[in-house]
């Protein structure tokens, strides 16, 4: 029978973070709708942005995993692949074509591989692949970036930290993603009155930007272990003084969350000294960029870590936090797990499809339990595999869950 699509007005279920966020939001919350086919399967439109370097390799694997896990939970996807970053520069001369923005905005969620590479490193700023990514974040208004860093028992020995320091680490960095020094004006490079060149940027946060990211963080902490650490540089920066004041003021609304504040230099130190003290960290755009890379190293490999970037109404953007790794691109050496786990975050945070998300998370653990490792997480006694084989093992693992549940 033809699977005729019918429009469905049933709202997509958003996780509590979203719902709580929107309760506070002055504007009415517009939920996204999905279609349901005649077989009763929900159907979502996903924009895939493979990008550069290892991006295309890891995205094609994550797509298969997403499809498989979805089909087991009555969820179908239609995928549309669009160019971004260096790939877009080569194709049409800009790092973020308008068609890519419209496709992303029209979809239910966006899954991105990676952007950047040596080839475009010397480009002028507006023609850098990274500029395309920042424009995409701004266009989708994804102000809340969730970056979990979890040390899996299977990978404790991949961490450069001592076993007793790394074991059991499970933290979440909530990074503000569309404000601060990344986007603040004035900015530029100019010649001053002495004829000397000066480069300058502006760290600026409006109260509403701090409040909305703080709410996401409080909600996130509430669903985790109830501890929130706000990281700033309030001993030096005015933007941080306001940040601390606003976050502290909101604490009254979340009496069940234990709030602390920490200067960023101390936080960088504490993350390697005793990372288990952290549950949820909330911080600005640039501190979040740096601390999330640091946190990823505790887990052994940046190749393991996913991320979710959420707005308060439109589609989310999901991407591994590793870069494009041009040195290993096209060699079947990349670790696809961060992108596969980003697909799980897409299901959970973007579409509210928690069961399918759990299937993917379990399948990743399944492949690791069988001893499969890509080069970045390899240790003696495990089985070294390439990107494709790791992907196939995860797929098999999703499959074996079917047999287990039949
Ligand atoms: C990240 C990256 C980006 C950032 C770059 C590629 C623009 O480092 O997602 O952490 O600085 O946000
Ligand atoms: Mg970064």
Coordinates of C-alpha atoms and ligand atoms in Angstrom, one line a residue:
X1 CA 0.0 0.0 0.0
X2 CA 1.3 3.4 -0.9
X3 CA 2.6 5.2 2.2
X4 CA 0.6 8.4 1.7
X5 CA 1.8 11.1 4.0
X6 CA -0.7 13.1 5.9
X7 CA 0.0 16.2 7.8
X8 CA -0.2 15.7 11.5
X9 CA -0.8 18.5 14.0
X10 CA 0.5 16.5 16.9
X11 CA 3.4 18.4 18.4
X12 CA 6.8 16.9 18.7
X13 CA 7.5 16.1 22.3
X14 CA 10.4 18.3 23.5
X15 CA 12.4 17.4 26.6
X16 CA 11.7 19.2 29.8
X17 CA 14.5 21.7 29.2
X18 CA 12.6 23.0 26.3
X19 CA 9.3 23.0 28.0
X20 CA 10.6 24.8 31.0
X21 CA 12.4 27.3 28.9
X22 CA 9.3 28.1 26.9
X23 CA 7.2 28.6 30.0
X24 CA 9.4 31.6 30.8
X25 CA 9.5 32.8 27.3
X26 CA 7.4 35.9 26.6
X27 CA 6.7 34.8 23.0
X28 CA 4.3 31.9 22.4
X29 CA 6.2 28.7 21.8
X30 CA 5.8 27.2 18.3
X31 CA 6.2 23.5 18.3
X32 CA 7.4 21.7 15.2
X33 CA 5.2 19.2 13.6
X34 CA 6.0 15.9 12.0
X35 CA 4.1 13.8 9.5
X36 CA 2.7 10.4 10.0
X37 CA 2.4 7.9 7.2
X38 CA -0.4 5.4 6.6
X39 CA 1.5 2.7 8.6
X40 CA 1.5 5.1 11.6
X41 CA 5.2 5.8 11.3
X42 CA 6.3 9.3 12.3
X43 CA 8.4 11.0 9.7
X44 CA 11.0 13.7 10.3
X45 CA 13.0 15.8 7.8
X46 CA 16.6 15.9 8.7
X47 CA 19.2 18.1 7.0
X48 CA 22.6 16.5 6.8
X49 CA 25.6 18.8 6.5
X50 CA 28.6 16.5 6.0
X51 CA 31.0 19.5 5.6
X52 CA 34.8 18.9 5.3
X53 CA 37.6 16.5 6.2
X54 CA 36.3 13.5 8.0
X55 CA 32.7 15.0 8.1
X56 CA 31.3 13.1 5.1
X57 CA 32.7 9.7 6.4
X58 CA 31.2 10.1 9.9
X59 CA 27.9 11.5 8.6
X60 CA 27.2 8.7 6.2
X61 CA 27.6 6.2 9.1
X62 CA 25.5 8.2 11.5
X63 CA 22.8 8.4 8.9
X64 CA 22.6 4.6 8.6
X65 CA 22.5 4.2 12.4
X66 CA 19.8 6.9 12.7
X67 CA 17.7 5.1 10.1
X68 CA 18.1 1.7 11.7
X69 CA 17.3 2.9 15.2
X70 CA 14.4 4.9 14.0
X71 CA 12.9 2.1 12.0
X72 CA 12.8 0.0 15.2
X73 CA 10.8 2.6 17.0
X74 CA 8.4 3.5 14.2
X75 CA 10.2 6.6 13.1
X76 CA 11.2 7.4 9.6
X77 CA 13.5 10.1 8.3
X78 CA 13.9 11.8 5.0
X79 CA 17.3 13.2 4.6
X80 CA 18.5 16.2 2.6
X81 CA 22.2 16.7 2.2
X82 CA 23.4 20.3 1.8
X83 CA 26.9 21.9 1.5
X84 CA 28.5 23.9 4.3
X85 CA 32.1 25.1 5.1
X86 CA 34.9 24.4 2.7
X87 CA 32.7 22.1 0.6
X88 CA 30.3 25.0 0.1
X89 CA 33.2 27.4 -0.7
X90 CA 34.4 25.1 -3.4
X91 CA 31.0 24.6 -4.8
X92 CA 29.4 28.1 -4.7
X93 CA 32.0 30.5 -3.2
X94 CA 30.5 31.1 0.2
X95 CA 30.8 29.0 3.4
X96 CA 27.0 29.0 4.1
X97 CA 24.8 29.2 1.0
X98 CA 21.3 30.5 1.5
X99 CA 19.8 27.2 0.3
X100 CA 21.6 25.5 3.1
X101 CA 20.1 27.9 5.6
X102 CA 16.6 27.5 4.3
X103 CA 16.9 23.7 4.2
X104 CA 18.1 23.7 7.7
X105 CA 15.4 26.0 8.9
X106 CA 12.7 24.0 7.2
X107 CA 13.8 20.7 8.7
X108 CA 13.1 19.1 12.1
X109 CA 16.8 18.8 13.0
X110 CA 20.2 19.3 11.5
X111 CA 23.1 16.9 11.8
X112 CA 26.5 18.4 11.0
X113 CA 29.8 16.6 10.4
X114 CA 32.8 19.0 10.6
X115 CA 34.1 22.0 8.8
X116 CA 37.5 23.4 7.9
X117 CA 40.7 22.3 6.4
X118 CA 44.2 23.5 5.4
X119 CA 43.0 24.5 2.0
X120 CA 40.9 27.4 3.3
X121 CA 43.0 28.4 6.3
X122 CA 44.4 31.5 4.6
X123 CA 41.0 32.7 3.3
X124 CA 39.8 36.1 4.4
X125 CA 37.6 35.8 7.5
X126 CA 34.3 36.0 5.7
X127 CA 35.4 33.2 3.4
X128 CA 36.5 30.9 6.1
X129 CA 34.6 27.6 6.7
X130 CA 34.4 28.5 10.4
X131 CA 32.5 31.7 9.5
X132 CA 29.9 29.4 7.9
X133 CA 29.4 27.5 11.1
X134 CA 29.0 30.7 13.2
X135 CA 26.5 32.0 10.7
X136 CA 24.6 28.8 10.8
X137 CA 24.4 28.9 14.6
X138 CA 23.2 32.5 14.4
X139 CA 20.6 31.8 11.7
X140 CA 19.2 28.9 13.7
X141 CA 19.3 30.9 16.9
X142 CA 20.8 27.9 18.7
X143 CA 21.9 29.7 21.9
X144 CA 22.2 26.6 24.1
X145 CA 25.0 24.2 23.4
X146 CA 25.1 21.0 25.5
X147 CA 28.4 19.2 25.6
X148 CA 28.5 16.1 27.7
X149 CA 31.8 14.6 28.8
X150 CA 31.4 11.1 30.2
X151 CA 34.2 8.7 30.9
X152 CA 32.9 5.3 29.9
X153 CA 34.1 2.4 32.0
X154 CA 35.3 0.8 28.8
X155 CA 37.6 3.7 28.0
X156 CA 39.0 4.8 31.3
X157 CA 42.5 3.8 30.2
X158 CA 42.2 6.0 27.1
X159 CA 42.3 9.1 29.4
X160 CA 45.6 10.8 30.0
X161 CA 44.5 11.3 33.6
X162 CA 45.1 8.7 36.3
X163 CA 42.4 6.1 36.5
X164 CA 41.2 7.2 39.9
X165 CA 40.8 10.8 38.7
X166 CA 39.1 9.9 35.4
X167 CA 36.9 7.0 36.5
X168 CA 33.3 8.0 36.9
X169 CA 33.5 11.5 35.4
X170 CA 30.1 12.5 34.0
X171 CA 29.6 16.2 33.4
X172 CA 27.8 18.5 31.1
X173 CA 29.1 21.8 29.8
X174 CA 26.2 24.1 28.9
X175 CA 27.8 26.7 26.6
X176 CA 26.2 29.9 25.5
X177 CA 26.6 29.8 21.7
X178 CA 25.2 32.8 20.0
X179 CA 26.5 35.7 22.0
X180 CA 29.6 37.0 23.8
X181 CA 32.9 37.8 22.2
X182 CA 32.2 35.6 19.2
X183 CA 29.5 37.9 18.0
X184 CA 30.0 41.2 20.0
X185 CA 30.5 44.5 18.3
X186 CA 32.6 46.6 17.8
X187 CA 35.1 44.2 16.4
X188 CA 37.8 44.5 13.8
X189 CA 41.4 45.3 13.0
X190 CA 42.3 49.0 12.4
X191 CA 45.2 51.4 12.6
X192 CA 45.2 53.6 15.7
X193 CA 46.3 57.2 16.1
X194 CA 50.0 56.1 16.4
X195 CA 49.8 54.3 13.1
X196 CA 49.9 50.9 14.8
X197 CA 47.5 48.1 13.9
X198 CA 45.1 47.0 16.7
X199 CA 42.8 44.0 16.8
X200 CA 39.7 44.3 19.0
X201 CA 36.6 42.3 20.0
X202 CA 33.8 42.9 22.4
X203 CA 32.6 40.5 25.2
X204 CA 29.0 41.6 25.6
X205 CA 26.0 39.9 27.2
X206 CA 22.5 41.3 27.6
X207 CA 20.5 40.2 30.7
X208 CA 18.0 38.1 28.6
X209 CA 20.9 36.2 27.0
X210 CA 22.3 35.2 30.4
X211 CA 18.9 34.4 31.8
X212 CA 17.8 32.0 29.0
X213 CA 21.1 30.0 29.0
X214 CA 21.0 29.9 32.8
X215 CA 17.5 28.5 32.8
X216 CA 18.6 25.7 30.4
X217 CA 21.5 25.0 32.7
X218 CA 19.4 24.9 35.9
X219 CA 16.9 22.6 34.1
X220 CA 19.7 20.4 32.9
X221 CA 21.3 20.2 36.4
X222 CA 17.9 19.4 37.9
X223 CA 17.6 16.3 35.6
X224 CA 21.1 15.3 36.4
X225 CA 22.7 15.3 39.9
X226 CA 21.3 18.7 40.9
X227 CA 24.6 20.6 40.9
X228 CA 25.4 23.7 38.8
X229 CA 28.7 25.5 38.6
X230 CA 28.6 28.9 36.8
X231 CA 32.0 29.7 35.3
X232 CA 33.0 33.4 34.7
X233 CA 35.8 35.9 35.1
X234 CA 33.8 38.2 37.4
X235 CA 37.0 39.4 39.2
X236 CA 38.0 41.2 36.0
X237 CA 35.2 41.5 33.4
X238 CA 32.0 43.5 33.6
X239 CA 30.2 41.1 31.3
X240 CA 31.0 38.4 33.9
X241 CA 29.9 40.5 36.8
X242 CA 26.5 40.8 35.2
X243 CA 26.6 37.1 34.3
X244 CA 27.2 36.1 37.9
X245 CA 24.5 38.5 39.2
X246 CA 21.8 37.2 36.9
X247 CA 22.7 33.5 37.4
X248 CA 22.6 34.0 41.2
X249 CA 19.3 35.8 41.0
X250 CA 17.7 32.9 39.2
X251 CA 18.8 30.4 41.8
X252 CA 15.8 31.2 43.9
X253 CA 13.6 29.6 41.3
X254 CA 15.5 26.4 41.5
X255 CA 15.9 25.6 45.2
X256 CA 16.6 22.0 44.4
X257 CA 19.7 22.9 42.4
X258 CA 22.9 23.6 44.3
X259 CA 24.6 26.6 42.6
X260 CA 28.2 27.5 42.8
X261 CA 30.4 30.1 41.0
X262 CA 34.0 29.6 39.8
X263 CA 36.5 31.8 38.0
X264 CA 37.5 30.3 34.7
X265 CA 41.2 29.9 35.4
X266 CA 40.3 28.0 38.5
X267 CA 37.7 25.9 36.6
X268 CA 40.4 25.0 34.0
X269 CA 42.6 23.8 36.8
X270 CA 39.9 21.9 38.8
X271 CA 38.8 20.1 35.6
X272 CA 42.1 18.2 35.5
X273 CA 42.7 18.1 39.3
X274 CA 39.3 16.7 40.3
X275 CA 36.8 16.6 37.5
X276 CA 34.3 14.5 39.5
X277 CA 33.4 17.6 41.5
X278 CA 31.5 18.8 38.5
X279 CA 28.0 17.9 37.4
X280 CA 26.7 20.7 35.2
X281 CA 28.8 23.7 34.2
X282 CA 27.3 26.8 32.6
X283 CA 29.5 29.4 30.9
X284 CA 29.8 31.9 28.1
X285 CA 30.7 31.2 24.5
X286 CA 34.4 31.5 24.6
X287 CA 35.0 29.9 28.0
X288 CA 32.7 27.1 27.0
X289 CA 34.7 26.6 23.8
X290 CA 37.9 26.1 25.7
X291 CA 36.6 24.2 28.8
X292 CA 34.6 21.7 26.6
X293 CA 37.8 20.8 24.7
X294 CA 39.5 20.4 28.0
X295 CA 36.7 18.3 29.4
X296 CA 36.7 16.1 26.3
X297 CA 40.3 15.1 26.9
X298 CA 39.4 13.7 30.3
X299 CA 37.3 11.1 28.5
X300 CA 40.3 10.0 26.4
X301 CA 39.3 11.2 23.0
X302 CA 37.6 14.2 21.5
X303 CA 36.4 11.6 18.9
X304 CA 33.8 10.4 21.4
X305 CA 32.0 13.5 22.3
X306 CA 28.7 14.7 20.8
X307 CA 26.9 18.0 21.2
X308 CA 23.4 19.5 20.8
X309 CA 22.8 23.1 20.1
X310 CA 19.2 24.2 20.8
X311 CA 17.0 27.2 20.2
X312 CA 13.7 27.9 21.9
X313 CA 11.6 27.0 18.9
X314 CA 13.3 26.0 15.7
X315 CA 15.3 22.9 14.7
X316 CA 18.4 22.0 16.8
X317 CA 21.9 21.6 15.4
X318 CA 23.7 18.4 16.4
X319 CA 27.4 17.9 15.8
X320 CA 30.4 16.0 17.1
X321 CA 32.8 18.4 18.9
X322 CA 35.8 17.2 17.1
X323 CA 37.0 19.1 14.1
X324 CA 37.4 18.0 10.5
X325 CA 40.8 16.3 11.2
X326 CA 42.1 16.9 7.6
X327 CA 45.2 14.8 8.4
X328 CA 43.2 11.6 8.5
X329 CA 40.4 12.5 6.2
X330 CA 39.4 9.9 3.6
X331 CA 41.6 7.3 5.2
X332 CA 38.9 5.4 7.1
X333 CA 40.6 6.2 10.4
X334 CA 38.1 8.6 11.9
X335 CA 36.1 7.7 15.0
X336 CA 32.4 7.8 14.0
X337 CA 31.1 7.5 17.6
X338 CA 30.9 11.2 18.4
X339 CA 28.7 11.7 15.3
X340 CA 26.6 8.6 16.1
X341 CA 26.1 9.9 19.6
X342 CA 25.2 13.3 18.2
X343 CA 22.5 11.5 16.2
X344 CA 21.3 10.1 19.6
X345 CA 21.2 13.6 21.0
X346 CA 19.2 14.7 17.9
X347 CA 16.6 12.1 18.7
X348 CA 16.5 12.9 22.4
X349 CA 16.8 16.7 22.5
X350 CA 15.7 17.6 19.0
X351 CA 12.8 15.3 18.4
X352 CA 11.9 13.9 21.9
X353 CA 12.4 10.3 20.5
X354 CA 14.0 9.0 23.7
X355 CA 13.6 5.3 22.9
X356 CA 15.4 5.5 19.6
X357 CA 18.1 7.6 21.2
X358 CA 18.6 5.0 23.9
X359 CA 18.9 2.3 21.3
X360 CA 21.8 4.2 19.7
X361 CA 23.6 4.9 23.0
X362 CA 23.3 1.2 23.9
X363 CA 24.5 0.1 20.5
X364 CA 27.7 2.3 21.0
X365 CA 28.3 0.7 24.3
X366 CA 27.6 -2.7 22.7
X367 CA 30.3 -2.2 20.1
X368 CA 32.8 -1.0 22.7
X369 CA 32.0 -4.0 25.0
X370 CA 32.9 -6.3 22.1
X371 CA 36.3 -4.6 22.1
X372 CA 36.1 -2.6 18.9
X373 CA 38.2 0.6 18.9
X374 CA 39.3 3.1 16.4
X375 CA 42.9 4.3 16.6
X376 CA 42.2 7.3 18.9
X377 CA 40.8 5.1 21.7
X378 CA 42.8 1.9 21.0
X379 CA 44.6 0.2 23.8
X380 CA 46.4 -3.1 24.1
X381 CA 44.1 -6.1 24.0
X382 CA 41.3 -4.4 22.0
X383 CA 40.4 -4.7 18.3
X384 CA 41.6 -1.9 16.1
X385 CA 39.0 -1.1 13.4
X386 CA 38.5 1.7 10.9
X387 CA 35.7 4.2 10.7
X388 CA 33.5 2.0 8.5
X389 CA 33.9 -1.2 10.5
X390 CA 33.1 0.7 13.7
X391 CA 30.0 2.0 12.1
X392 CA 29.0 -1.6 11.0
X393 CA 29.6 -2.9 14.5
X394 CA 27.3 -0.2 15.9
X395 CA 24.7 -1.1 13.3
X396 CA 24.9 -4.8 14.2
X397 CA 24.6 -3.9 17.8
X398 CA 21.4 -1.9 17.1
X399 CA 20.2 -5.0 15.2
X400 CA 21.0 -7.4 18.0
X401 CA 18.8 -5.4 20.3
X402 CA 15.9 -6.3 18.0
X403 CA 16.6 -10.0 18.4
X404 CA 16.9 -9.5 22.2
X405 CA 13.5 -7.8 22.4
X406 CA 11.6 -10.2 20.1
Ligands
LIG1 C1 33.6 24.5 18.4 C2 34.6 25.0 17.4 C3 34.1 26.3 16.8 C4 33.9 27.3 17.9 C5 34.9 26.8 15.6 C6 35.2 25.8 14.6 C7 34.3 28.0 15.0 O1 35.8 25.2 18.0 O2 32.5 24.2 18.0 O3 34.0 24.3 19.6 O4 34.9 28.0 18.3 O5 32.8 27.4 18.4
LIG2 MG1 35.9 24.4 20.0

